[in-house]
Short mmCIF file of C-alpha atoms in Angstrom, two decimals:
data_model
loop_
_atom_site.label_atom_id
_atom_site.label_comp_id
_atom_site.label_asym_id
_atom_site.label_seq_id
_atom_site.Cartn_x
_atom_site.Cartn_y
_atom_site.Cartn_z
CA MET A 128 -8.15 16.21 -56.49
CA THR A 129 -5.07 18.07 -57.10
CA THR A 130 -4.04 20.68 -54.35
CA PRO A 131 -6.38 21.47 -51.35
CA GLU A 132 -8.22 24.94 -51.57
CA ILE A 133 -7.34 25.43 -48.02
CA ARG A 134 -4.55 23.68 -45.99
CA VAL A 135 -3.87 23.95 -42.22
CA GLN A 136 -0.70 22.54 -40.73
CA GLY A 137 0.13 22.22 -37.27
CA LEU A 138 -1.68 25.17 -36.07
CA HIS A 139 -1.62 26.54 -32.82
CA LYS A 140 -3.06 29.59 -31.06
CA SER A 141 -2.94 31.30 -27.75
CA PHE A 142 -4.50 34.16 -26.19
CA GLY A 143 -2.17 34.53 -23.21
CA ASP A 144 -2.23 31.50 -20.99
CA ASN A 145 -5.27 30.24 -23.14
CA HIS A 146 -4.04 27.54 -25.60
CA VAL A 147 -7.04 27.52 -27.89
CA LEU A 148 -6.04 25.70 -30.55
CA ARG A 149 -3.61 22.77 -30.25
CA GLY A 150 -2.44 21.49 -33.81
CA ILE A 151 -4.62 21.71 -36.10
CA ASP A 152 -4.28 19.68 -39.39
CA LEU A 153 -6.70 20.42 -41.99
CA GLU A 154 -7.16 19.88 -45.51
CA ILE A 155 -10.09 21.23 -47.94
CA ALA A 156 -10.02 20.57 -51.53
CA GLN A 157 -12.07 22.61 -54.23
CA GLY A 158 -15.50 22.22 -53.79
CA GLU A 159 -15.59 20.79 -50.50
CA VAL A 160 -18.17 21.76 -48.06
CA VAL A 161 -16.94 21.05 -44.78
CA CYS A 162 -18.91 21.65 -41.26
CA VAL A 163 -16.98 22.26 -37.95
CA ILE A 164 -18.60 21.22 -35.07
CA GLY A 165 -18.32 20.93 -31.44
CA PRO A 166 -19.10 22.51 -28.33
CA SER A 167 -18.50 26.24 -27.15
CA GLY A 168 -14.94 27.05 -26.42
CA SER A 169 -13.61 24.24 -28.74
CA GLY A 170 -11.95 26.36 -30.78
CA LYS A 171 -14.02 26.15 -34.14
CA SER A 172 -14.43 30.11 -34.41
CA THR A 173 -10.51 30.65 -33.73
CA LEU A 174 -9.62 28.37 -36.33
CA LEU A 175 -12.39 29.94 -39.07
CA ARG A 176 -10.37 33.28 -38.29
CA CYS A 177 -7.09 32.13 -38.69
CA VAL A 178 -7.90 31.18 -42.47
CA ASN A 179 -8.36 34.20 -42.92
CA LEU A 180 -5.85 35.74 -40.57
CA LEU A 181 -8.40 37.57 -38.67
CA GLU A 182 -6.36 35.81 -36.06
CA GLU A 183 -2.99 35.54 -36.10
CA PRO A 184 -1.68 32.12 -35.17
CA THR A 185 0.63 31.59 -32.46
CA GLU A 186 2.70 28.61 -34.16
CA GLY A 187 1.85 26.80 -37.89
CA GLN A 188 1.10 27.63 -41.54
CA VAL A 189 -2.17 28.27 -43.81
CA PHE A 190 -2.50 28.12 -47.31
CA VAL A 191 -5.51 29.33 -49.26
CA GLY A 192 -5.67 28.74 -52.90
CA GLY A 193 -1.70 27.44 -52.97
CA THR A 194 -0.54 31.20 -51.04
CA GLU A 195 0.58 30.83 -47.61
CA VAL A 196 -1.78 32.94 -45.79
CA THR A 197 0.63 33.06 -42.78
CA ASP A 198 4.09 34.16 -44.54
CA PRO A 199 4.92 37.29 -42.96
CA ASP A 200 5.19 39.07 -46.31
CA VAL A 201 2.00 37.97 -47.93
CA ASP A 202 -0.52 40.88 -49.25
CA ILE A 203 -2.74 40.04 -46.95
CA ASP A 204 -5.58 42.28 -48.28
CA ALA A 205 -5.17 40.48 -51.63
CA VAL A 206 -5.51 37.31 -50.37
CA ARG A 207 -8.56 38.17 -48.17
CA ARG A 208 -9.82 38.99 -51.39
CA ARG A 209 -10.24 35.62 -52.38
CA ILE A 210 -11.74 34.43 -48.97
CA GLY A 211 -15.74 35.34 -48.41
CA MET A 212 -16.74 35.58 -44.76
CA VAL A 213 -19.92 35.43 -43.06
CA PHE A 214 -19.99 36.59 -39.25
CA GLN A 215 -22.84 35.64 -36.91
CA GLN A 216 -23.39 38.81 -36.15
CA PHE A 217 -23.85 39.77 -40.21
CA ASN A 218 -21.59 42.99 -39.49
CA LEU A 219 -23.41 44.92 -42.27
CA PHE A 220 -22.16 48.61 -42.58
CA PRO A 221 -25.33 50.43 -40.93
CA HIS A 222 -24.48 53.70 -42.71
CA LEU A 223 -25.12 52.00 -46.23
CA SER A 224 -27.92 51.09 -48.07
CA VAL A 225 -28.14 47.42 -49.01
CA THR A 226 -26.72 48.32 -52.54
CA GLU A 227 -24.13 49.92 -51.28
CA ASN A 228 -22.76 47.56 -48.96
CA LEU A 229 -22.53 45.59 -51.70
CA THR A 230 -20.66 47.85 -54.24
CA LEU A 231 -18.55 50.38 -52.14
CA PRO A 232 -16.27 46.65 -51.36
CA GLN A 233 -16.14 46.27 -55.17
CA ARG A 234 -15.32 49.99 -55.63
CA ARG A 235 -12.78 50.37 -53.32
CA VAL A 236 -11.01 47.05 -52.72
CA LEU A 237 -11.50 45.75 -56.58
CA ARG A 238 -11.41 49.33 -58.37
CA ARG A 239 -14.65 48.17 -60.43
CA ASP A 240 -16.32 51.04 -61.80
CA LYS A 241 -19.89 51.98 -60.50
CA ALA A 242 -21.92 50.52 -63.13
CA ALA A 243 -20.32 47.32 -63.09
CA ALA A 244 -20.04 46.99 -59.22
CA GLU A 245 -23.51 47.81 -59.33
CA ARG A 246 -24.38 44.88 -61.66
CA VAL A 247 -22.51 42.73 -59.59
CA ALA A 248 -24.48 43.68 -57.07
CA ALA A 249 -28.25 42.71 -58.37
CA GLU A 250 -27.19 39.72 -59.46
CA ASN A 251 -25.97 38.54 -55.85
CA LEU A 252 -28.79 40.29 -54.26
CA ALA A 253 -31.07 38.30 -56.54
CA ARG A 254 -29.14 35.10 -55.88
CA VAL A 255 -30.07 35.25 -51.94
CA GLY A 256 -33.55 36.27 -53.10
CA LEU A 257 -33.55 39.93 -51.72
CA ALA A 258 -32.99 42.32 -54.92
CA GLU A 259 -36.46 43.68 -53.74
CA LYS A 260 -34.46 45.08 -50.82
CA ALA A 261 -31.70 46.79 -52.92
CA GLY A 262 -32.79 50.55 -51.89
CA ALA A 263 -33.58 49.36 -47.77
CA TYR A 264 -31.06 50.19 -44.81
CA PRO A 265 -29.53 46.91 -42.55
CA SER A 266 -31.54 48.23 -39.74
CA ALA A 267 -34.85 47.80 -41.56
CA LEU A 268 -34.12 44.43 -42.38
CA SER A 269 -34.99 41.02 -40.04
CA GLY A 270 -31.60 39.60 -39.20
CA GLY A 271 -32.08 36.43 -41.89
CA GLN A 272 -32.45 39.01 -44.27
CA GLN A 273 -29.44 40.94 -43.07
CA GLN A 274 -27.64 37.48 -42.77
CA ARG A 275 -28.22 36.92 -46.40
CA VAL A 276 -27.24 40.75 -47.59
CA ALA A 277 -23.98 39.81 -45.69
CA ILE A 278 -23.79 36.98 -47.82
CA ALA A 279 -24.47 38.09 -50.86
CA ARG A 280 -21.71 41.17 -50.05
CA ALA A 281 -18.97 38.16 -49.90
CA LEU A 282 -20.09 36.63 -52.61
CA ALA A 283 -19.89 40.03 -54.85
CA MET A 284 -16.25 39.83 -54.15
CA GLY A 285 -16.26 36.68 -56.51
CA PRO A 286 -14.30 34.39 -53.74
CA GLU A 287 -12.76 31.09 -54.52
CA VAL A 288 -13.66 30.27 -50.74
CA MET A 289 -16.27 31.08 -48.24
CA LEU A 290 -16.11 31.23 -44.55
CA PHE A 291 -19.35 30.85 -42.16
CA ASP A 292 -18.87 31.69 -38.74
CA GLU A 293 -22.17 30.34 -36.99
CA PRO A 294 -23.84 32.27 -39.28
CA THR A 295 -27.11 31.24 -37.96
CA SER A 296 -26.70 31.30 -34.12
CA ALA A 297 -27.87 34.72 -33.80
CA LEU A 298 -31.17 34.32 -35.93
CA ASP A 299 -34.57 33.55 -34.53
CA PRO A 300 -35.32 29.92 -35.72
CA GLU A 301 -38.01 30.56 -38.20
CA LEU A 302 -35.54 32.93 -40.18
CA VAL A 303 -32.88 30.29 -39.77
CA GLY A 304 -34.29 28.17 -42.95
CA ASP A 305 -33.88 31.07 -45.59
CA VAL A 306 -29.90 31.46 -44.90
CA LEU A 307 -29.56 27.84 -44.90
CA ALA A 308 -31.45 27.50 -47.95
CA VAL A 309 -28.84 29.93 -49.52
CA MET A 310 -25.99 27.92 -48.32
CA ARG A 311 -27.65 24.83 -49.70
CA SER A 312 -27.44 26.42 -53.08
CA LEU A 313 -24.22 28.20 -52.69
CA ALA A 314 -23.05 24.26 -51.84
CA ARG A 315 -24.68 23.27 -55.09
CA GLU A 316 -22.93 25.28 -57.32
CA GLY A 317 -19.64 24.11 -56.34
CA MET A 318 -18.34 26.75 -53.89
CA THR A 319 -15.48 25.73 -51.45
CA MET A 320 -17.21 26.30 -48.00
CA MET A 321 -15.88 26.04 -44.53
CA VAL A 322 -18.78 26.73 -41.82
CA VAL A 323 -18.82 26.55 -38.35
CA THR A 324 -22.16 25.25 -37.09
CA HIS A 325 -24.72 23.70 -34.37
CA GLU A 326 -26.97 23.16 -37.27
CA MET A 327 -26.81 19.42 -37.41
CA SER A 328 -29.53 18.75 -40.06
CA PHE A 329 -27.55 21.15 -42.27
CA ALA A 330 -24.40 19.38 -41.60
CA ARG A 331 -26.06 16.40 -42.46
CA GLU A 332 -27.60 16.84 -45.40
CA VAL A 333 -25.20 19.17 -47.39
CA ALA A 334 -21.60 18.89 -45.74
CA ASP A 335 -19.27 16.58 -47.66
CA ARG A 336 -17.36 15.94 -44.62
CA VAL A 337 -17.83 16.88 -40.79
CA VAL A 338 -15.09 17.69 -38.55
CA PHE A 339 -15.82 17.39 -34.60
CA MET A 340 -13.31 19.76 -32.13
CA ASP A 341 -12.97 19.72 -28.40
CA GLY A 342 -10.53 20.89 -26.49
CA GLY A 343 -8.51 22.43 -29.28
CA VAL A 344 -7.72 19.34 -31.37
CA ILE A 345 -9.68 17.79 -34.10
CA VAL A 346 -11.24 14.66 -32.47
CA GLU A 347 -12.68 13.31 -35.32
CA GLN A 348 -13.87 14.03 -39.12
CA GLY A 349 -15.42 11.61 -41.94
CA ARG A 350 -18.63 11.78 -44.11
CA PRO A 351 -21.45 13.19 -42.41
CA GLU A 352 -23.84 9.86 -41.71
CA GLN A 353 -20.41 8.42 -39.80
CA VAL A 354 -19.69 11.56 -37.44
CA ILE A 355 -22.95 12.57 -36.47
CA GLY A 356 -24.75 9.51 -37.21
CA ALA A 357 -22.12 6.78 -35.75
CA PRO A 358 -19.58 8.81 -33.94
CA ARG A 359 -16.40 6.69 -32.77
CA HIS A 360 -15.69 8.87 -30.01
CA GLU A 361 -16.86 8.94 -26.51
CA ARG A 362 -16.60 12.91 -26.55
CA THR A 363 -18.39 13.15 -30.24
CA ARG A 364 -21.05 10.85 -28.54
CA HIS A 365 -21.43 13.06 -25.88
CA PHE A 366 -21.63 16.25 -27.45
CA LEU A 367 -24.15 15.00 -30.42
CA SER A 368 -26.61 13.60 -27.37
CA ARG A 369 -26.40 16.93 -25.43
CA ILE A 370 -26.98 19.26 -29.17
CA LEU A 371 -29.53 16.98 -30.85
CA ASP A 372 -31.77 16.60 -27.59
CA PRO A 373 -31.01 19.06 -24.98
CA ALA A 374 -33.78 18.60 -23.32
CA MET A 375 -33.07 14.96 -22.40
CA ALA A 376 -29.17 15.81 -20.89
CA GLU A 377 -29.13 15.18 -17.45
CA VAL A 378 -26.89 17.45 -14.60
CA GLU A 379 -23.44 16.12 -14.46
CA GLU A 380 -20.99 16.41 -11.99
CA GLY A 381 -17.75 18.01 -12.42
CA VAL A 382 -17.47 17.90 -16.32
CA ALA A 383 -18.59 20.41 -18.46
CA ASP A 384 -20.64 23.05 -16.82
CA GLN A 385 -18.22 23.58 -13.88
CA GLY A 386 -15.22 23.54 -16.19
CA GLY A 387 -16.29 27.03 -17.39
CA THR A 388 -15.56 26.11 -21.42
CA GLY A 389 -18.26 23.39 -21.37
CA MET B 293 -42.64 41.89 5.63
CA ALA B 294 -45.23 44.80 4.77
CA ASP B 295 -48.14 44.09 7.14
CA THR B 296 -46.48 44.30 10.20
CA ASP B 297 -45.54 47.70 10.45
CA THR B 298 -49.53 48.05 11.30
CA GLY B 299 -48.96 46.07 14.23
CA ILE B 300 -45.60 47.20 15.65
CA GLN B 301 -44.98 50.39 14.25
CA PRO B 302 -46.98 53.57 15.69
CA LYS B 303 -47.63 56.03 13.46
CA ARG B 304 -45.67 59.02 13.41
CA THR B 305 -48.05 61.70 11.65
CA GLY B 306 -51.56 61.53 10.76
CA LEU B 307 -50.76 62.39 7.26
CA THR B 308 -51.40 60.25 4.34
CA ARG B 309 -48.85 59.86 1.49
CA THR B 310 -50.73 62.29 -0.82
CA GLN B 311 -51.27 64.72 1.80
CA LYS B 312 -47.09 64.53 2.45
CA ARG B 313 -46.46 65.39 -1.02
CA ARG B 314 -48.69 68.06 -1.92
CA LEU B 315 -47.46 69.71 1.59
CA SER B 316 -43.86 69.37 0.74
CA ARG B 317 -44.67 70.59 -3.13
CA GLY B 318 -46.84 73.68 -1.35
CA ALA B 319 -43.87 74.69 0.62
CA GLN B 320 -41.42 74.92 -2.53
CA TYR B 321 -43.89 77.25 -4.27
CA ALA B 322 -44.29 79.09 -1.31
CA VAL B 323 -40.45 80.16 -1.18
CA LEU B 324 -40.31 80.45 -4.82
CA ALA B 325 -43.31 83.06 -4.74
CA ALA B 326 -41.58 84.86 -1.90
CA ALA B 327 -38.25 84.97 -3.33
CA VAL B 328 -39.68 86.54 -6.48
CA ILE B 329 -41.77 88.79 -4.30
CA ALA B 330 -39.01 89.72 -2.73
CA PHE B 331 -36.77 90.77 -5.64
CA ALA B 332 -39.88 92.63 -7.19
CA LEU B 333 -40.45 94.82 -4.38
CA THR B 334 -36.64 95.65 -3.45
CA ALA B 335 -35.30 96.26 -6.75
CA ASP B 336 -35.08 99.90 -8.12
CA TRP B 337 -36.74 98.96 -11.78
CA GLY B 338 -36.05 102.42 -13.09
CA ARG B 339 -32.47 102.33 -12.06
CA LEU B 340 -32.30 98.90 -13.60
CA GLN B 341 -33.80 99.74 -16.72
CA ASN B 342 -31.67 102.85 -17.53
CA GLN B 343 -28.45 100.40 -16.80
CA PHE B 344 -29.15 97.52 -18.89
CA ALA B 345 -32.33 98.36 -21.67
CA GLN B 346 -32.07 101.79 -22.65
CA PRO B 347 -33.75 101.45 -26.15
CA GLY B 348 -31.65 104.48 -27.68
CA ILE B 349 -28.27 102.98 -27.01
CA ALA B 350 -29.57 100.01 -28.12
CA LYS B 351 -30.36 101.18 -31.61
CA GLN B 352 -26.87 103.04 -31.05
CA LEU B 353 -25.50 99.53 -31.89
CA PHE B 354 -26.47 98.66 -35.09
CA PRO B 355 -25.63 98.26 -37.82
CA ASP B 356 -22.47 97.73 -36.39
CA LEU B 357 -23.41 94.66 -33.55
CA ILE B 358 -24.40 92.61 -37.00
CA THR B 359 -22.03 93.73 -39.21
CA VAL B 360 -19.47 93.63 -37.79
CA ALA B 361 -19.36 91.94 -33.98
CA LEU B 362 -21.26 88.91 -34.70
CA LYS B 363 -19.90 88.28 -37.99
CA ASN B 364 -16.20 88.39 -36.42
CA THR B 365 -17.81 85.90 -33.59
CA VAL B 366 -18.99 83.70 -36.32
CA LEU B 367 -15.96 83.83 -38.62
CA TYR B 368 -13.39 83.27 -35.79
CA THR B 369 -15.33 80.22 -34.17
CA LEU B 370 -16.10 78.42 -37.31
CA SER B 371 -12.27 79.33 -38.49
CA GLY B 372 -11.41 77.75 -34.59
CA PHE B 373 -13.26 74.84 -34.99
CA VAL B 374 -12.32 73.81 -39.18
CA VAL B 375 -8.55 74.37 -36.86
CA GLY B 376 -9.64 72.22 -34.13
CA LEU B 377 -11.60 69.40 -35.82
CA ALA B 378 -8.14 68.94 -38.29
CA LEU B 379 -6.19 68.65 -35.41
CA GLY B 380 -8.26 66.71 -33.29
CA MET B 381 -8.72 64.50 -36.14
CA VAL B 382 -5.12 63.67 -36.14
CA ILE B 383 -4.66 63.72 -32.46
CA ALA B 384 -7.32 61.06 -31.93
CA LEU B 385 -5.44 58.91 -34.90
CA MET B 386 -2.31 59.67 -33.33
CA ARG B 387 -3.67 58.04 -29.85
CA LEU B 388 -5.38 55.00 -31.42
CA SER B 389 -1.83 54.09 -33.43
CA SER B 390 0.19 50.71 -33.05
CA VAL B 391 3.37 53.29 -32.89
CA GLY B 392 3.68 53.99 -28.95
CA PRO B 393 5.57 57.51 -29.38
CA TYR B 394 2.59 59.00 -31.34
CA ARG B 395 0.16 57.63 -28.50
CA TRP B 396 2.19 59.16 -25.90
CA LEU B 397 2.76 62.45 -27.91
CA ALA B 398 -1.24 62.74 -28.39
CA GLY B 399 -1.54 61.99 -24.68
CA ILE B 400 0.76 64.29 -23.16
CA TYR B 401 -0.96 67.22 -25.98
CA ILE B 402 -4.59 66.16 -24.58
CA GLU B 403 -3.71 66.51 -20.83
CA ILE B 404 -1.56 70.26 -21.36
CA PHE B 405 -4.27 71.60 -23.83
CA ARG B 406 -7.24 70.16 -21.74
CA GLY B 407 -5.58 71.20 -18.04
CA LEU B 408 -4.88 74.44 -19.41
CA PRO B 409 -7.21 77.62 -18.93
CA ALA B 410 -8.22 78.98 -22.71
CA LEU B 411 -7.18 82.80 -21.38
CA LEU B 412 -3.71 81.33 -21.22
CA ILE B 413 -3.42 79.70 -24.69
CA PHE B 414 -4.65 83.06 -26.01
CA ILE B 415 -2.18 85.19 -24.53
CA PHE B 416 0.54 82.27 -25.28
CA VAL B 417 -0.44 82.88 -28.87
CA GLY B 418 -1.17 86.43 -29.24
CA VAL B 419 1.68 87.82 -27.30
CA GLY B 420 4.30 84.70 -26.98
CA VAL B 421 4.90 83.33 -30.07
CA PRO B 422 4.89 86.60 -31.65
CA LEU B 423 7.41 87.87 -29.40
CA ALA B 424 9.32 84.72 -29.39
CA PHE B 425 9.46 84.10 -33.42
CA PRO B 426 9.44 87.97 -34.45
CA THR B 427 9.63 86.34 -38.31
CA VAL B 428 6.20 84.27 -37.97
CA GLN B 429 3.54 86.01 -39.23
CA TYR B 430 0.24 83.76 -38.78
CA PRO B 431 -1.81 83.68 -42.10
CA GLY B 432 -4.95 85.94 -42.13
CA GLY B 433 -3.31 88.17 -39.41
CA THR B 434 -5.37 87.87 -36.60
CA TYR B 435 -8.24 86.12 -38.00
CA GLY B 436 -5.25 83.24 -38.25
CA LYS B 437 -4.24 84.11 -34.86
CA VAL B 438 -7.66 83.22 -33.16
CA ALA B 439 -8.20 80.34 -35.47
CA VAL B 440 -5.00 78.78 -34.16
CA ALA B 441 -5.54 79.73 -30.52
CA LEU B 442 -9.25 78.31 -30.77
CA GLY B 443 -8.06 75.15 -32.64
CA LEU B 444 -5.20 74.48 -29.71
CA VAL B 445 -7.90 74.35 -27.38
CA SER B 446 -10.38 72.76 -29.02
CA ALA B 447 -8.07 69.98 -30.57
CA ALA B 448 -7.78 68.32 -27.39
CA TYR B 449 -11.35 68.24 -26.43
CA MET B 450 -12.47 67.07 -30.00
CA ALA B 451 -9.26 64.45 -29.72
CA GLU B 452 -10.96 62.88 -27.23
CA THR B 453 -14.40 62.70 -28.59
CA ILE B 454 -13.23 61.34 -31.89
CA ARG B 455 -11.12 58.47 -30.39
CA ALA B 456 -14.70 57.98 -27.92
CA GLY B 457 -16.44 57.58 -31.46
CA ILE B 458 -13.91 55.52 -33.21
CA GLN B 459 -13.89 53.45 -30.34
CA ALA B 460 -17.80 53.42 -30.18
CA VAL B 461 -17.88 51.41 -33.67
CA PRO B 462 -18.23 47.53 -32.72
CA LYS B 463 -15.31 45.80 -33.70
CA GLY B 464 -16.90 43.52 -35.89
CA GLN B 465 -17.29 46.51 -38.55
CA MET B 466 -13.30 46.82 -38.98
CA GLU B 467 -13.47 42.90 -39.35
CA ALA B 468 -15.96 42.90 -41.87
CA ALA B 469 -13.81 45.49 -43.94
CA ARG B 470 -10.77 44.02 -43.44
CA SER B 471 -12.04 40.27 -44.56
CA LEU B 472 -13.57 42.24 -47.94
CA GLY B 473 -10.00 43.23 -48.80
CA PHE B 474 -10.15 46.96 -46.72
CA SER B 475 -6.41 48.07 -45.92
CA PRO B 476 -6.95 49.32 -42.47
CA ALA B 477 -6.07 53.19 -43.63
CA ARG B 478 -9.15 52.32 -46.40
CA ALA B 479 -11.37 50.89 -43.89
CA MET B 480 -10.88 53.37 -41.30
CA VAL B 481 -12.02 55.97 -43.54
CA SER B 482 -14.79 54.52 -45.67
CA ILE B 483 -16.40 52.01 -43.05
CA ILE B 484 -15.58 53.59 -39.61
CA LEU B 485 -14.94 57.31 -39.54
CA PRO B 486 -18.55 57.96 -41.33
CA GLN B 487 -20.15 55.90 -38.48
CA ALA B 488 -17.76 57.29 -35.80
CA PHE B 489 -18.85 60.80 -37.16
CA ARG B 490 -22.45 59.88 -36.81
CA ILE B 491 -22.18 59.01 -33.13
CA ILE B 492 -20.14 62.07 -32.16
CA LEU B 493 -22.44 64.48 -34.41
CA PRO B 494 -23.73 65.75 -30.92
CA PRO B 495 -20.55 66.21 -28.71
CA LEU B 496 -19.12 67.81 -31.44
CA THR B 497 -21.93 70.34 -32.00
CA ASN B 498 -21.47 71.14 -28.39
CA GLU B 499 -18.36 71.71 -28.82
CA LEU B 500 -19.09 74.34 -31.34
CA VAL B 501 -21.21 75.87 -28.73
CA LEU B 502 -18.30 76.10 -26.24
CA LEU B 503 -16.43 77.94 -28.88
CA PHE B 504 -18.62 80.24 -29.62
CA LYS B 505 -18.15 81.11 -26.20
CA ASP B 506 -14.36 80.78 -25.78
CA SER B 507 -14.34 83.23 -29.40
CA SER B 508 -14.58 86.01 -26.41
CA LEU B 509 -11.47 85.87 -25.31
CA VAL B 510 -10.29 87.87 -28.18
CA LEU B 511 -11.01 90.50 -25.90
CA PHE B 512 -7.39 89.87 -24.40
CA LEU B 513 -5.64 90.21 -27.89
CA GLY B 514 -5.29 93.94 -29.67
CA VAL B 515 -7.88 94.21 -32.27
CA THR B 516 -8.64 96.73 -34.64
CA LEU B 517 -12.14 98.05 -34.54
CA GLU B 518 -13.18 96.20 -37.31
CA GLN B 519 -11.90 92.88 -35.96
CA ARG B 520 -13.84 93.34 -32.98
CA GLU B 521 -16.15 90.35 -31.78
CA LEU B 522 -19.51 90.71 -29.48
CA SER B 523 -17.61 90.64 -26.14
CA LYS B 524 -15.19 93.20 -27.30
CA PHE B 525 -17.65 95.72 -29.07
CA GLY B 526 -19.92 95.10 -26.20
CA ASN B 527 -17.71 96.11 -23.70
CA ASP B 528 -15.98 98.82 -25.79
CA LEU B 529 -19.50 100.31 -26.14
CA ALA B 530 -20.56 99.88 -22.54
CA SER B 531 -17.70 102.15 -21.65
CA GLN B 532 -18.17 104.68 -24.24
CA THR B 533 -21.75 105.02 -23.42
CA ALA B 534 -20.99 104.70 -19.46
CA ASN B 535 -24.03 102.02 -19.56
CA SER B 536 -24.69 98.18 -19.16
CA THR B 537 -27.29 98.05 -22.14
CA PRO B 538 -24.71 96.77 -25.08
CA ILE B 539 -23.49 94.18 -22.79
CA LEU B 540 -27.04 92.68 -22.63
CA VAL B 541 -27.62 93.34 -26.26
CA ALA B 542 -24.12 91.06 -26.57
CA GLY B 543 -25.12 88.78 -24.43
CA LEU B 544 -28.78 88.12 -26.43
CA CYS B 545 -26.64 87.70 -29.66
CA TYR B 546 -24.51 85.01 -28.41
CA LEU B 547 -27.51 83.32 -27.03
CA LEU B 548 -29.02 83.91 -30.52
CA ILE B 549 -26.77 81.27 -31.92
CA THR B 550 -26.02 78.82 -28.90
CA ILE B 551 -29.76 78.05 -27.50
CA PRO B 552 -31.06 77.01 -31.17
CA LEU B 553 -27.52 75.27 -31.64
CA SER B 554 -28.65 73.23 -28.29
CA LEU B 555 -31.95 72.41 -29.22
CA VAL B 556 -30.25 71.01 -32.71
CA VAL B 557 -28.03 68.57 -30.24
CA ARG B 558 -30.80 67.88 -28.21
CA ARG B 559 -33.06 66.69 -31.15
CA MET B 560 -29.83 64.88 -32.26
CA GLU B 561 -29.41 62.53 -29.24
CA THR B 562 -33.16 61.76 -28.55
CA LYS B 563 -32.97 60.43 -32.52
CA ALA B 564 -29.86 58.80 -31.89
CA LEU B 565 -31.56 57.19 -29.07
CA ARG B 566 -34.26 56.19 -31.04
CA GLU B 567 -32.25 54.89 -33.57
CA ILE B 568 -30.24 52.51 -30.89
CA ARG B 569 -33.43 51.20 -29.47
#
């Protein structure tokens, strides 16, 4: 492994008094798939959003593909073209058809001509299994289909890295599988991926590494079978027991739920 | 407890709920019928017709009513709308700017021009400015003058409408555009504004209806015969003929435009509601 594709150094992020990230160091190698897990409010989404500077870090540095994203003089638009981002709420452009959702960014940002943009769009729609929806509008698609279009839209820009922010959390359970299948094939093709997720089976099967975050720090990380299968830390064990078998969780006194961020 | 009232509370009247409802509705219809009958009996119909609906005078109004008055009303309104939309767009973007002074200036503009009567602005633009700056010529003469006056008035309202429309577009749209590499300006033009305009199409059309009516303020600017719009035209002919028929006919011409526009707005609103679901 040479230079890491993503390098996060001493990252802090505060929203007012709320110190969300308290010193994160993380390296992700080229082609590596890293799943970030942890309770809500642990800062995992904020970490992801700091990588493409949707959130401005309070302190620390982020490098993507050797370029410092946090450098005040960097051309952030140029850096973001190399980073694909997939959101929990899909964020497709509702006034554009599926194909236009994929072609408009290519044409406006990458200055591709119409024919080239449409070719790339068709390729990527086929890649996520939605070639037949090319002319549809987002409102006519199911949540799972919208999310696959969102993935295709990011891929059409030819990114080196893909960031996924809880991509299946807003989906009906029966639609989760299609989205995960697309992500799995993407991982197999060697894409560098950073995935914030609650899908433990996906993390176990696809991730090269699982990072467990809690309270704004990385508590432990390692191979998925180790972090999910045999966690070393009490906090990790506690989180996993609740997420893997929510029905078995007991009412706690004064711990997670009353904290508000639990 | 629902059951207790049979035992404890005595019934005040012997009426059931259906009977009460019928009684109330019957009373309302009776009042309405009485008012209509009283008006029909007391009004002097012959005199009313003589004053408001003389076919001879109405016929005299044509063709100038359409070729001059209605045409000018439409021209004044549309040119004012275009100026107002362009200016309102700039002010809305200033209002949302990250540069403080731009926000303040836009805020001051909006407060001033929403707080002043439109008539005052017409007089200011039509009389005040030419007196203060004798060298200033409005492009297009009276048409330009009216476009500026109507534009200044409507820009303040449209700026607030456009700002609300931009803010109604979900934050995730801007984030998605930025993470695809759009610059803020390009994201605004390609992604945010097209959605914002879809949202504000009904209120903007409403603004157009208001402008149609405000264009009547041209009455207070000196205009030539050829520049008269509906209100001025109706007013002039009413005094010439000493009869109110021209006013009534001019009024009908306004309704001919404003009522269909309002129906279009209502249709757009129900359609938008259905899309949101």
